[in-house]
Short mmCIF file of C-alpha atoms in Angstrom, two decimals:
data_model
loop_
_atom_site.label_atom_id
_atom_site.label_comp_id
_atom_site.label_asym_id
_atom_site.label_seq_id
_atom_site.Cartn_x
_atom_site.Cartn_y
_atom_site.Cartn_z
CA MET L 1 8.66 -21.01 -11.16
CA HIS L 2 11.02 -18.14 -10.40
CA ALA L 3 13.64 -18.55 -7.67
CA ARG L 4 12.03 -15.70 -5.73
CA ASP L 5 8.78 -17.71 -5.58
CA ILE L 6 10.63 -20.60 -3.98
CA LEU L 7 12.24 -18.25 -1.45
CA ILE L 8 8.89 -16.60 -0.68
CA ASP L 9 7.35 -20.03 -0.14
CA GLY L 10 10.23 -21.07 2.12
CA PHE L 11 10.01 -17.98 4.30
CA GLY L 12 6.22 -18.40 4.40
CA ARG L 13 6.67 -21.88 5.82
CA ILE L 14 8.97 -20.53 8.49
CA GLN L 15 6.32 -17.98 9.48
CA GLU L 16 3.73 -20.76 9.79
CA GLU L 17 6.09 -22.82 11.97
CA VAL L 18 6.99 -19.85 14.17
CA HIS L 19 3.29 -19.23 14.85
CA ALA L 20 2.67 -22.95 15.49
CA ALA L 21 5.59 -23.17 17.94
CA LEU L 22 4.36 -20.17 19.92
CA ASP L 23 0.57 -20.51 19.70
CA GLY L 24 -1.12 -20.46 23.09
CA LEU L 25 2.05 -20.55 25.18
CA ASP L 26 2.28 -18.52 28.37
CA PRO L 27 5.52 -16.87 29.52
CA ASP L 28 6.61 -19.77 31.74
CA PRO L 29 6.87 -22.42 28.99
CA LEU L 30 8.19 -19.82 26.53
CA ASN L 31 11.04 -18.79 28.81
CA ARG L 32 11.75 -22.18 30.41
CA ARG L 33 15.13 -23.75 29.69
CA PRO L 34 15.25 -27.55 30.01
CA ALA L 35 18.81 -27.34 31.37
CA PRO L 36 21.01 -24.47 32.59
CA ASP L 37 23.01 -24.41 29.34
CA ALA L 38 20.00 -24.91 27.05
CA ASN L 39 18.03 -22.41 25.02
CA SER L 40 14.40 -21.49 25.63
CA ILE L 41 11.65 -21.31 23.03
CA THR L 42 11.81 -17.54 23.44
CA TRP L 43 15.53 -17.41 22.73
CA LEU L 44 15.27 -19.74 19.72
CA VAL L 45 12.53 -17.69 18.04
CA TRP L 46 14.09 -14.34 18.97
CA HIS L 47 17.46 -15.51 17.60
CA LEU L 48 16.11 -16.86 14.30
CA THR L 49 14.20 -13.62 13.82
CA ARG L 50 17.22 -11.47 14.68
CA ILE L 51 19.38 -13.42 12.21
CA GLN L 52 16.79 -13.04 9.45
CA ASP L 53 16.39 -9.34 10.24
CA ASP L 54 20.15 -8.73 10.36
CA HIS L 55 21.11 -10.75 7.29
CA VAL L 56 18.27 -9.63 5.01
CA ALA L 57 18.72 -5.99 5.99
CA ASP L 58 22.46 -6.22 5.33
CA ALA L 59 22.06 -8.02 1.98
CA PHE L 60 19.56 -5.45 0.69
CA ASP L 61 21.11 -2.37 2.34
CA LEU L 62 18.08 -1.82 4.58
CA ASP L 63 17.72 -0.86 8.22
CA GLN L 64 16.91 -3.63 10.67
CA VAL L 65 13.26 -3.81 11.71
CA TRP L 66 14.53 -4.47 15.26
CA LEU L 67 15.83 -0.90 15.43
CA THR L 68 13.60 1.10 13.07
CA GLN L 69 10.26 -0.23 14.27
CA GLY L 70 11.07 -0.07 17.97
CA TRP L 71 11.23 -3.80 18.67
CA GLU L 72 14.52 -3.43 20.53
CA LYS L 73 12.80 -1.07 22.98
CA ARG L 74 9.66 -3.24 23.25
CA PHE L 75 11.72 -6.29 24.17
CA GLY L 76 13.85 -4.26 26.59
CA LEU L 77 16.64 -6.83 26.72
CA ASP L 78 19.85 -6.18 28.61
CA LEU L 79 21.89 -6.75 25.43
CA PRO L 80 23.63 -4.50 22.89
CA PRO L 81 21.12 -3.06 20.37
CA ARG L 82 22.50 -5.01 17.38
CA ASP L 83 22.96 -8.31 19.25
CA HIS L 84 21.39 -11.25 17.44
CA GLY L 85 22.39 -14.09 19.70
CA TYR L 86 25.31 -15.57 17.79
CA GLY L 87 27.85 -16.75 20.34
CA HIS L 88 25.57 -16.22 23.33
CA THR L 89 26.66 -17.68 26.63
CA PRO L 90 24.09 -19.31 28.94
CA ALA L 91 24.00 -16.01 30.88
CA ASP L 92 23.17 -14.13 27.67
CA VAL L 93 20.45 -16.64 26.78
CA ALA L 94 18.91 -16.09 30.23
CA LYS L 95 18.48 -12.38 29.40
CA VAL L 96 16.14 -13.14 26.50
CA THR L 97 12.69 -13.47 28.04
CA VAL L 98 9.24 -12.20 27.09
CA ASP L 99 5.91 -11.61 28.80
CA SER L 100 3.89 -12.94 25.86
CA ALA L 101 4.18 -14.95 22.67
CA GLY L 102 2.59 -11.99 20.89
CA LEU L 103 5.79 -9.99 21.22
CA LEU L 104 7.74 -12.72 19.42
CA THR L 105 5.16 -13.25 16.68
CA GLY L 106 4.78 -9.50 16.21
CA TYR L 107 8.50 -9.05 15.69
CA TYR L 108 8.75 -12.12 13.43
CA ASP L 109 5.82 -10.94 11.31
CA ALA L 110 7.38 -7.48 10.89
CA VAL L 111 10.68 -9.04 9.76
CA HIS L 112 8.78 -11.44 7.50
CA GLU L 113 7.02 -8.51 5.82
CA GLN L 114 10.33 -6.76 5.15
CA THR L 115 11.76 -10.01 3.79
CA LEU L 116 8.78 -10.56 1.49
CA GLY L 117 8.93 -6.95 0.34
CA VAL L 118 12.44 -7.37 -1.04
CA LEU L 119 11.85 -10.88 -2.38
CA ARG L 120 8.77 -9.85 -4.38
CA GLU L 121 10.91 -7.40 -6.36
CA LEU L 122 13.98 -9.63 -6.65
CA PRO L 123 15.31 -10.11 -10.21
CA ALA L 124 16.89 -13.55 -10.72
CA LYS L 125 20.21 -11.98 -11.74
CA ASP L 126 20.53 -10.37 -8.29
CA LEU L 127 20.94 -13.81 -6.69
CA GLU L 128 24.48 -13.82 -8.15
CA ARG L 129 25.39 -10.52 -6.43
CA ILE L 130 28.20 -10.83 -3.86
CA VAL L 131 26.98 -9.78 -0.41
CA ASP L 132 29.89 -10.93 1.78
CA THR L 133 33.56 -11.02 0.81
CA ARG L 134 34.79 -12.36 4.16
CA PHE L 135 34.55 -15.93 2.86
CA ASP L 136 36.28 -17.85 0.10
CA PRO L 137 34.43 -18.10 -2.14
CA PRO L 138 32.54 -14.86 -1.47
CA VAL L 139 28.89 -15.28 -0.49
CA THR L 140 26.23 -14.49 -3.08
CA LEU L 141 22.77 -13.18 -2.25
CA GLY L 142 21.26 -16.53 -3.23
CA VAL L 143 23.57 -18.42 -0.90
CA ARG L 144 22.92 -15.95 1.94
CA LEU L 145 19.14 -16.29 1.60
CA VAL L 146 19.31 -20.10 1.58
CA SER L 147 21.61 -19.92 4.61
CA VAL L 148 19.03 -17.81 6.47
CA LEU L 149 16.27 -20.25 5.48
CA SER L 150 18.36 -23.17 6.76
CA ASP L 151 19.19 -21.45 10.05
CA ASP L 152 15.58 -20.39 10.59
CA LEU L 153 14.26 -23.89 9.89
CA GLN L 154 16.72 -25.46 12.30
CA HIS L 155 15.84 -23.06 15.10
CA VAL L 156 12.09 -23.18 14.61
CA GLY L 157 12.32 -26.99 14.58
CA GLN L 158 14.19 -26.82 17.89
CA ALA L 159 11.50 -24.52 19.28
CA ALA L 160 8.76 -26.94 18.19
CA TYR L 161 10.62 -29.86 19.78
CA LEU L 162 11.12 -27.91 23.00
CA ARG L 163 7.42 -27.02 23.00
CA GLY L 164 6.63 -30.73 22.90
CA LEU L 165 9.01 -31.44 25.79
CA VAL L 166 7.53 -28.65 27.88
CA GLN L 167 3.96 -29.69 27.18
CA SER L 168 4.61 -33.37 27.90
CA ALA L 169 6.29 -32.43 31.20
CA GLU L 170 3.17 -30.46 32.15
CA ALA L 171 0.77 -33.31 31.26
#
């Protein structure tokens, strides 16, 4: 098995979990925060998608789907265009709301397609390429992609947990 196949499988699992976390939810449970300083399902999925979009685009010298495909305008958030949620305050988190789960899954699926497009063509030797020199040691493409997978899995797991809390509170 080639490393790219493992990465493709990993990102495919994230897509499945994103859809499962959002399936059938109306805006109220999507946007609800269990405490004033907590994140919503919407914020968690938006953030994991923005990080994937930002980091994959940067690593492969691509434009972000958020900007090129009009998602930033569709979401209409009162945030800077390149914001991806890192370091958000509770007030910033409150700005990330949606009217439907379809907006979140649509954006995630578009980012997923761009991610798969570059992974399908990825030669194994490229995983050694340095993509970020701000760290010691510098970050390779392979490390960056695993980092994105890890971050995405953590956030989609949080979204799934929050979905369970919201649904049990409604029962």
